mmCIF file of C-alpha atoms in Angstrom:
data_model
loop_
_atom_site.group_PDB
_atom_site.id
_atom_site.type_symbol
_atom_site.label_atom_id
_atom_site.label_comp_id
_atom_site.label_asym_id
_atom_site.label_seq_id
_atom_site.Cartn_x
_atom_site.Cartn_y
_atom_site.Cartn_z
ATOM 1 C CA MET A 23 57.041 14.466 24.211
ATOM 2 C CA ASN A 24 53.342 13.479 24.062
ATOM 3 C CA LEU A 25 53.803 10.300 22.012
ATOM 4 C CA LEU A 26 50.097 9.502 21.725
ATOM 5 C CA GLY A 27 49.326 13.068 20.657
ATOM 6 C CA SER A 28 52.036 12.913 17.998
ATOM 7 C CA ILE A 29 50.735 9.580 16.713
ATOM 8 C CA LYS A 30 47.211 11.021 16.582
ATOM 9 C CA SER A 31 48.462 13.997 14.569
ATOM 10 C CA PHE A 32 50.223 11.652 12.144
ATOM 11 C CA ILE A 33 47.076 9.530 11.682
ATOM 12 C CA LYS A 34 44.844 12.532 11.018
ATOM 13 C CA VAL A 35 47.324 14.023 8.537
ATOM 14 C CA VAL A 36 47.408 10.761 6.579
ATOM 15 C CA GLU A 37 43.608 10.416 6.618
ATOM 16 C CA ALA A 38 43.074 14.026 5.534
ATOM 17 C CA GLY A 39 45.853 13.947 2.946
ATOM 18 C CA SER A 40 47.525 17.117 4.191
ATOM 19 C CA ILE A 41 48.898 18.870 7.270
ATOM 20 C CA ALA A 42 46.207 21.526 6.993
ATOM 21 C CA GLY A 43 43.425 18.948 6.705
ATOM 22 C CA GLY A 44 44.691 17.020 9.696
ATOM 23 C CA ALA A 45 44.926 20.238 11.684
ATOM 24 C CA ARG A 46 41.298 21.123 10.910
ATOM 25 C CA THR A 47 40.164 17.679 12.070
ATOM 26 C CA LEU A 48 42.081 18.034 15.340
ATOM 27 C CA GLY A 49 41.218 21.678 15.930
ATOM 28 C CA LEU A 50 44.906 22.610 16.058
ATOM 29 C CA SER A 51 47.113 24.916 14.042
ATOM 30 C CA ALA A 52 48.946 23.518 11.033
ATOM 31 C CA ALA A 53 52.229 24.480 12.671
ATOM 32 C CA ALA A 54 51.409 22.499 15.813
ATOM 33 C CA VAL A 55 50.455 19.412 13.844
ATOM 34 C CA SER A 56 53.576 19.662 11.691
ATOM 35 C CA GLN A 57 55.708 19.871 14.835
ATOM 36 C CA ASN A 58 53.959 16.825 16.301
ATOM 37 C CA VAL A 59 54.723 14.785 13.178
ATOM 38 C CA ALA A 60 58.334 15.995 13.193
ATOM 39 C CA ARG A 61 58.695 14.977 16.862
ATOM 40 C CA LEU A 62 57.307 11.536 16.054
ATOM 41 C CA GLU A 63 59.793 11.151 13.194
ATOM 42 C CA GLY A 64 62.587 12.212 15.546
ATOM 43 C CA HIS A 65 61.448 9.708 18.148
ATOM 44 C CA LEU A 66 61.368 6.898 15.581
ATOM 45 C CA GLN A 67 64.459 8.170 13.772
ATOM 46 C CA VAL A 68 62.781 7.581 10.436
ATOM 47 C CA ARG A 69 61.018 9.747 7.859
ATOM 48 C CA LEU A 70 57.292 8.990 7.788
ATOM 49 C CA LEU A 71 56.105 11.593 5.295
ATOM 50 C CA SER A 72 57.710 12.891 2.142
ATOM 51 C CA ARG A 73 56.708 16.561 1.991
ATOM 52 C CA THR A 74 57.152 19.210 -0.684
ATOM 53 C CA THR A 75 55.521 22.605 -1.104
ATOM 54 C CA ARG A 76 52.818 21.041 -3.298
ATOM 55 C CA SER A 77 52.366 17.453 -2.172
ATOM 56 C CA MET A 78 52.686 15.001 0.675
ATOM 57 C CA ALA A 79 53.045 11.219 0.534
ATOM 58 C CA LEU A 80 53.788 8.384 2.906
ATOM 59 C CA THR A 81 57.268 6.911 2.753
ATOM 60 C CA PRO A 82 57.409 3.091 2.729
ATOM 61 C CA GLU A 83 58.260 3.240 6.435
ATOM 62 C CA GLY A 84 55.409 5.686 7.002
ATOM 63 C CA ALA A 85 52.927 3.410 5.247
ATOM 64 C CA LEU A 86 54.011 0.484 7.398
ATOM 65 C CA TYR A 87 53.807 2.540 10.584
ATOM 66 C CA TYR A 88 50.373 3.955 9.679
ATOM 67 C CA ASP A 89 48.999 0.469 9.076
ATOM 68 C CA LYS A 90 50.079 -0.532 12.592
ATOM 69 C CA VAL A 91 48.865 2.548 14.483
ATOM 70 C CA LYS A 92 45.790 3.723 12.556
ATOM 71 C CA HIS A 93 43.367 2.098 15.007
ATOM 72 C CA ILE A 94 45.242 2.894 18.207
ATOM 73 C CA GLU A 95 43.029 5.805 19.268
ATOM 74 C CA ARG A 96 39.852 3.826 18.746
ATOM 75 C CA ASP A 97 41.266 0.776 20.518
ATOM 76 C CA LEU A 98 42.287 2.878 23.506
ATOM 77 C CA GLU A 99 38.823 4.450 23.699
ATOM 78 C CA GLN A 100 37.145 1.050 23.574
ATOM 79 C CA ALA A 101 39.507 -0.324 26.223
ATOM 80 C CA TYR A 102 38.763 2.648 28.460
ATOM 81 C CA LEU A 103 35.013 2.257 28.069
ATOM 82 C CA ALA A 104 35.224 -1.492 28.682
ATOM 83 C CA ILE A 105 36.781 -1.091 32.127
ATOM 84 C CA THR A 106 35.227 2.188 33.270
ATOM 85 C CA THR A 107 31.642 1.935 32.028
ATOM 86 C CA PRO A 108 30.988 -1.721 31.168
ATOM 87 C CA ASP A 109 27.234 -1.487 31.812
ATOM 88 C CA SER A 110 26.551 2.108 30.804
ATOM 89 C CA GLU A 111 24.785 3.322 27.722
ATOM 90 C CA PRO A 112 26.678 4.611 24.656
ATOM 91 C CA LYS A 113 28.006 8.146 24.865
ATOM 92 C CA GLY A 114 29.990 10.650 22.845
ATOM 93 C CA ARG A 115 29.597 12.036 19.329
ATOM 94 C CA LEU A 116 27.784 10.017 16.657
ATOM 95 C CA CYS A 117 28.036 11.404 13.122
ATOM 96 C CA ILE A 118 25.600 9.877 10.614
ATOM 97 C CA ALA A 119 25.819 10.588 6.883
ATOM 98 C CA SER A 120 22.821 9.747 4.712
ATOM 99 C CA THR A 121 21.595 10.147 1.175
ATOM 100 C CA SER A 122 19.547 13.336 1.050
ATOM 101 C CA ALA A 123 15.975 12.126 0.543
ATOM 102 C CA PHE A 124 16.283 9.128 2.852
ATOM 103 C CA GLY A 125 17.934 11.277 5.514
ATOM 104 C CA ARG A 126 15.266 13.964 5.340
ATOM 105 C CA HIS A 127 12.176 11.805 5.107
ATOM 106 C CA ALA A 128 13.049 8.514 6.827
ATOM 107 C CA VAL A 129 15.930 9.143 9.254
ATOM 108 C CA ALA A 130 15.443 12.704 10.521
ATOM 109 C CA PRO A 131 11.963 12.026 11.970
ATOM 110 C CA LEU A 132 13.460 9.173 14.026
ATOM 111 C CA ILE A 133 16.449 11.062 15.453
ATOM 112 C CA PRO A 134 14.516 12.664 18.354
ATOM 113 C CA GLU A 135 13.308 9.232 19.472
ATOM 114 C CA PHE A 136 16.806 7.770 19.196
ATOM 115 C CA SER A 137 18.272 10.735 21.077
ATOM 116 C CA ALA A 138 15.724 10.317 23.858
ATOM 117 C CA ARG A 139 16.628 6.647 24.128
ATOM 118 C CA TYR A 140 20.373 7.432 24.316
ATOM 119 C CA PRO A 141 20.617 10.922 25.844
ATOM 120 C CA GLN A 142 24.393 10.737 26.367
ATOM 121 C CA LEU A 143 25.001 10.661 22.621
ATOM 122 C CA SER A 144 25.668 13.864 20.710
ATOM 123 C CA ILE A 145 24.165 13.227 17.274
ATOM 124 C CA GLU A 146 24.947 14.901 13.955
ATOM 125 C CA LEU A 147 23.032 13.990 10.787
ATOM 126 C CA VAL A 148 24.645 14.999 7.489
ATOM 127 C CA THR A 149 22.504 14.660 4.337
ATOM 128 C CA ASN A 150 23.947 14.736 0.819
ATOM 129 C CA ASP A 151 24.287 12.491 -2.221
ATOM 130 C CA ARG A 152 28.024 12.770 -2.808
ATOM 131 C CA ARG A 153 30.629 10.172 -1.861
ATOM 132 C CA VAL A 154 31.437 10.505 1.855
ATOM 133 C CA ASN A 155 34.882 9.685 3.264
ATOM 134 C CA HIS A 156 34.423 8.304 6.759
ATOM 135 C CA ALA A 157 37.945 9.015 7.966
ATOM 136 C CA GLN A 158 38.409 12.467 6.501
ATOM 137 C CA GLU A 159 34.993 13.750 7.524
ATOM 138 C CA GLY A 160 34.695 12.141 10.942
ATOM 139 C CA VAL A 161 31.683 10.038 9.913
ATOM 140 C CA ASP A 162 30.858 7.072 12.146
ATOM 141 C CA VAL A 163 28.232 5.460 9.935
ATOM 142 C CA SER A 164 26.811 6.216 6.490
ATOM 143 C CA ILE A 165 23.475 5.255 4.976
ATOM 144 C CA ARG A 166 23.846 4.264 1.324
ATOM 145 C CA ILE A 167 21.960 2.797 -1.589
ATOM 146 C CA THR A 168 23.388 -0.048 -3.654
ATOM 147 C CA PRO A 169 25.138 2.097 -6.320
ATOM 148 C CA GLN A 170 26.981 3.981 -3.555
ATOM 149 C CA LEU A 171 28.569 0.925 -1.929
ATOM 150 C CA GLU A 172 32.377 0.918 -2.032
ATOM 151 C CA ASP A 173 35.005 -1.779 -1.704
ATOM 152 C CA GLY A 174 36.422 -1.849 1.803
ATOM 153 C CA LEU A 175 33.303 -0.629 3.577
ATOM 154 C CA LEU A 176 31.392 -3.003 5.828
ATOM 155 C CA ALA A 177 27.710 -2.827 4.860
ATOM 156 C CA ARG A 178 24.659 -4.079 6.741
ATOM 157 C CA HIS A 179 21.310 -4.262 4.974
ATOM 158 C CA ILE A 180 18.591 -2.492 6.954
ATOM 159 C CA THR A 181 15.578 -2.156 4.688
ATOM 160 C CA ARG A 182 14.185 -2.269 1.167
ATOM 161 C CA VAL A 183 12.361 0.816 -0.069
ATOM 162 C CA PRO A 184 9.435 0.407 -2.514
ATOM 163 C CA PHE A 185 9.199 2.896 -5.391
ATOM 164 C CA ILE A 186 6.085 4.353 -7.005
ATOM 165 C CA CYS A 187 5.777 5.962 -10.427
ATOM 166 C CA CYS A 188 3.376 8.855 -10.093
ATOM 167 C CA ALA A 189 2.202 12.109 -11.623
ATOM 168 C CA SER A 190 -0.291 14.845 -10.868
ATOM 169 C CA PRO A 191 -3.912 14.492 -11.994
ATOM 170 C CA VAL A 192 -3.506 17.645 -14.096
ATOM 171 C CA TYR A 193 -0.482 16.228 -15.959
ATOM 172 C CA LEU A 194 -2.279 12.940 -16.639
ATOM 173 C CA ALA A 195 -5.363 14.780 -17.885
ATOM 174 C CA GLN A 196 -3.213 16.788 -20.299
ATOM 175 C CA ALA A 197 -0.681 14.167 -21.433
ATOM 176 C CA GLY A 198 -2.655 10.956 -21.069
ATOM 177 C CA TRP A 199 -2.288 8.007 -18.743
ATOM 178 C CA PRO A 200 0.572 5.608 -19.621
ATOM 179 C CA GLY A 201 -0.659 2.035 -19.692
ATOM 180 C CA ALA A 202 2.714 0.380 -19.117
ATOM 181 C CA PRO A 203 6.331 1.339 -18.360
ATOM 182 C CA GLU A 204 7.157 0.940 -22.061
ATOM 183 C CA GLU A 205 5.000 4.029 -22.726
ATOM 184 C CA LEU A 206 7.131 6.275 -20.508
ATOM 185 C CA LYS A 207 9.225 7.269 -23.529
ATOM 186 C CA GLN A 208 6.122 9.097 -24.791
ATOM 187 C CA HIS A 209 5.954 11.190 -21.593
ATOM 188 C CA ARG A 210 8.095 13.723 -19.799
ATOM 189 C CA CYS A 211 9.979 11.925 -17.015
ATOM 190 C CA LEU A 212 11.501 13.585 -13.966
ATOM 191 C CA VAL A 213 14.889 11.926 -13.584
ATOM 192 C CA PHE A 214 17.437 11.915 -10.775
ATOM 193 C CA ARG A 215 21.096 12.392 -11.688
ATOM 194 C CA TYR A 216 23.786 11.124 -9.286
ATOM 195 C CA PRO A 217 25.940 14.106 -8.202
ATOM 196 C CA VAL A 218 29.067 11.940 -7.976
ATOM 197 C CA ASP A 219 29.329 10.579 -11.505
ATOM 198 C CA GLY A 220 26.491 12.191 -13.463
ATOM 199 C CA ARG A 221 24.649 8.943 -14.181
ATOM 200 C CA PHE A 222 20.846 8.810 -14.268
ATOM 201 C CA LEU A 223 19.095 6.685 -11.666
ATOM 202 C CA ARG A 224 17.635 3.882 -13.772
ATOM 203 C CA TRP A 225 13.912 3.179 -13.688
ATOM 204 C CA ARG A 226 13.863 -0.583 -13.378
ATOM 205 C CA PHE A 227 10.645 -2.590 -13.305
ATOM 206 C CA VAL A 228 9.702 -6.206 -12.604
ATOM 207 C CA ARG A 229 6.982 -8.081 -14.495
ATOM 208 C CA ASP A 230 6.437 -11.829 -14.117
ATOM 209 C CA GLY A 231 9.829 -12.052 -12.432
ATOM 210 C CA LEU A 232 11.606 -10.372 -15.357
ATOM 211 C CA ARG A 233 13.501 -7.126 -14.832
ATOM 212 C CA PHE A 234 13.702 -4.408 -17.453
ATOM 213 C CA ASP A 235 14.662 -0.727 -17.637
ATOM 214 C CA ALA A 236 12.246 1.884 -18.908
ATOM 215 C CA GLU A 237 13.345 4.168 -21.725
ATOM 216 C CA PHE A 238 13.028 7.934 -21.336
ATOM 217 C CA GLY A 239 11.820 10.394 -23.911
ATOM 218 C CA ASP A 240 11.609 14.023 -22.795
ATOM 219 C CA VAL A 241 13.178 14.529 -19.354
ATOM 220 C CA LEU A 242 13.559 17.095 -16.622
ATOM 221 C CA ILE A 243 16.628 16.429 -14.460
ATOM 222 C CA SER A 244 17.729 17.221 -10.918
ATOM 223 C CA ASP A 245 20.198 15.901 -8.363
ATOM 224 C CA ASP A 246 17.640 16.401 -5.567
ATOM 225 C CA ILE A 247 14.653 14.097 -5.070
ATOM 226 C CA ASP A 248 12.636 16.790 -3.315
ATOM 227 C CA VAL A 249 13.110 19.072 -6.329
ATOM 228 C CA LEU A 250 11.776 16.339 -8.619
ATOM 229 C CA THR A 251 8.854 15.851 -6.236
ATOM 230 C CA GLN A 252 7.943 19.511 -6.475
ATOM 231 C CA MET A 253 8.114 19.296 -10.262
ATOM 232 C CA ALA A 254 5.707 16.349 -10.193
ATOM 233 C CA ILE A 255 3.254 18.092 -7.863
ATOM 234 C CA ASN A 256 3.277 21.079 -10.192
ATOM 235 C CA HIS A 257 2.374 18.995 -13.271
ATOM 236 C CA GLY A 258 5.902 18.715 -14.693
ATOM 237 C CA GLY A 259 5.766 15.040 -15.604
ATOM 238 C CA ILE A 260 6.058 11.511 -14.216
ATOM 239 C CA ALA A 261 8.364 10.863 -11.266
ATOM 240 C CA ARG A 262 9.672 7.653 -9.730
ATOM 241 C CA LEU A 263 9.661 8.327 -6.001
ATOM 242 C CA ALA A 264 10.358 6.313 -2.884
ATOM 243 C CA ASP A 265 7.196 5.176 -1.125
ATOM 244 C CA PHE A 266 7.948 7.315 1.938
ATOM 245 C CA VAL A 267 8.024 10.413 -0.292
ATOM 246 C CA ALA A 268 5.154 9.572 -2.639
ATOM 247 C CA ARG A 269 2.613 7.939 -0.328
ATOM 248 C CA PRO A 270 1.487 11.048 1.605
ATOM 249 C CA LEU A 271 1.149 12.973 -1.670
ATOM 250 C CA ILE A 272 -0.925 10.178 -3.214
ATOM 251 C CA GLU A 273 -3.166 10.016 -0.157
ATOM 252 C CA SER A 274 -3.693 13.786 -0.323
ATOM 253 C CA GLY A 275 -4.599 13.607 -4.012
ATOM 254 C CA GLN A 276 -1.644 15.677 -5.222
ATOM 255 C CA LEU A 277 -0.162 12.682 -7.083
ATOM 256 C CA VAL A 278 -1.613 9.539 -8.655
ATOM 257 C CA ALA A 279 0.134 6.138 -8.608
ATOM 258 C CA LEU A 280 0.770 4.374 -11.926
ATOM 259 C CA PHE A 281 1.358 0.835 -13.229
ATOM 260 C CA GLU A 282 0.102 -1.239 -10.315
ATOM 261 C CA TYR A 283 -2.392 -3.277 -12.356
ATOM 262 C CA SER A 284 -2.073 -1.411 -15.612
ATOM 263 C CA GLN A 285 -1.974 -4.326 -18.059
ATOM 264 C CA PRO A 286 -5.121 -5.581 -19.822
ATOM 265 C CA ASP A 287 -4.500 -9.108 -18.519
ATOM 266 C CA GLN A 288 -3.871 -7.734 -15.020
ATOM 267 C CA VAL A 289 -0.199 -8.719 -14.988
ATOM 268 C CA TYR A 290 1.366 -7.048 -11.977
ATOM 269 C CA VAL A 291 4.088 -4.492 -12.779
ATOM 270 C CA GLN A 292 6.288 -3.232 -9.962
ATOM 271 C CA ALA A 293 8.947 -0.563 -9.849
ATOM 272 C CA GLU A 294 11.961 -2.428 -8.503
ATOM 273 C CA PRO A 295 12.621 -1.537 -4.849
ATOM 274 C CA MET A 296 15.927 -0.116 -3.645
ATOM 275 C CA ASP A 297 18.034 -1.644 -0.875
ATOM 276 C CA ILE A 298 19.369 0.573 1.904
ATOM 277 C CA TYR A 299 22.563 -0.204 3.809
ATOM 278 C CA LEU A 300 24.326 1.106 6.889
ATOM 279 C CA CYS A 301 28.068 1.267 6.287
ATOM 280 C CA VAL A 302 31.130 1.624 8.493
ATOM 281 C CA ALA A 303 34.760 2.006 7.500
ATOM 282 C CA ASP A 304 35.913 -1.313 9.001
ATOM 283 C CA ARG A 305 35.258 -3.733 11.851
ATOM 284 C CA PHE A 306 36.964 -1.423 14.320
ATOM 285 C CA ALA A 307 34.349 1.232 13.589
ATOM 286 C CA MET A 308 31.569 -1.047 14.844
ATOM 287 C CA THR A 309 31.537 0.682 18.226
ATOM 288 C CA PRO A 310 28.711 0.359 20.779
ATOM 289 C CA LYS A 311 27.175 3.679 19.688
ATOM 290 C CA VAL A 312 27.154 2.554 16.050
ATOM 291 C CA ARG A 313 25.669 -0.829 16.969
ATOM 292 C CA VAL A 314 22.760 0.679 18.903
ATOM 293 C CA PHE A 315 22.018 3.049 16.021
ATOM 294 C CA MET A 316 22.076 0.213 13.495
ATOM 295 C CA ASP A 317 19.768 -1.904 15.636
ATOM 296 C CA PHE A 318 17.428 1.025 16.239
ATOM 297 C CA LEU A 319 17.181 1.950 12.575
ATOM 298 C CA GLN A 320 16.600 -1.631 11.476
ATOM 299 C CA GLU A 321 13.925 -1.978 14.147
ATOM 300 C CA ARG A 322 12.119 1.216 13.137
ATOM 301 C CA LEU A 323 12.536 1.000 9.358
ATOM 302 C CA GLY A 324 11.950 -2.688 8.784
ATOM 303 C CA ASN A 325 8.324 -1.920 7.913
ATOM 304 C CA LEU A 326 9.444 -0.019 4.794
ATOM 305 C CA SER A 327 10.184 -3.381 3.164
ATOM 306 C CA SER A 328 6.823 -4.870 4.110
ATOM 307 C CA SER A 329 4.948 -3.354 1.148
ATOM 308 C CA ASP A 330 3.520 -5.597 -1.540
ATOM 309 C CA THR A 331 6.413 -7.233 -3.446
ATOM 310 C CA ARG A 332 4.558 -9.909 -5.401
ATOM 311 C CA ALA A 333 6.814 -9.513 -8.416
#
């Protein structure tokens, strides 16, 4: 009996929530994984999983056993690397999950540089705005905004992203130029909806140290920031975009920034920035390859938070 292989099958089945899901993660047949779990139960002489045709659940003994062995594969890998390659660079697969817009515009352009720095890493970048399960999807590290943080994840702040409210010159010529965020309810706003729970991304502003949310009137909605950007470029309304998305379009004249010194008394109004975090499942997931990626990203993206934040 391959005890370690059977334990690995058991762990993946629990993480995936099913025999079939565990089999897909391991690249094995469902029958092979089921046999591995059965062999492990025979070896331990205890039932680990309660299985029916429609459901699967850990037995009390299975839950206790899983808690003790769930990190064994990772611990063995780290022990192996510690004694065989103590001074070598990180290697192996690194799966990074990121929110869509940040992944496309901020992370993806940096991946070639990171890959060149660590050529023994095999890198996969997954971009979406849904809730990612590290264990079930084989994700090493996820990049999240504050509303996406979850209990149990270890999060490290890497940067703060400025936001800019903007619209096309044609839209502003037709609809008028809003003088303050309070006037947004008189305009069409291009609003992001979270795919996970359907909530709108709030448009929060800061004036004289006081935070307030803008009210929307007419809206166009999407769950994709790049879609909203295209709507703004094509005169659809006012968008609230991350600086790394909006700035090139403002510099090219396709969009115009709003609200920077829009008040008659020159009171500074700022769209509240958004914090970005790198997250891992637990302290055991803070492997050398994850550490070098975290350090690299913080090094390269720290300048995103250097924009004017006088509010």
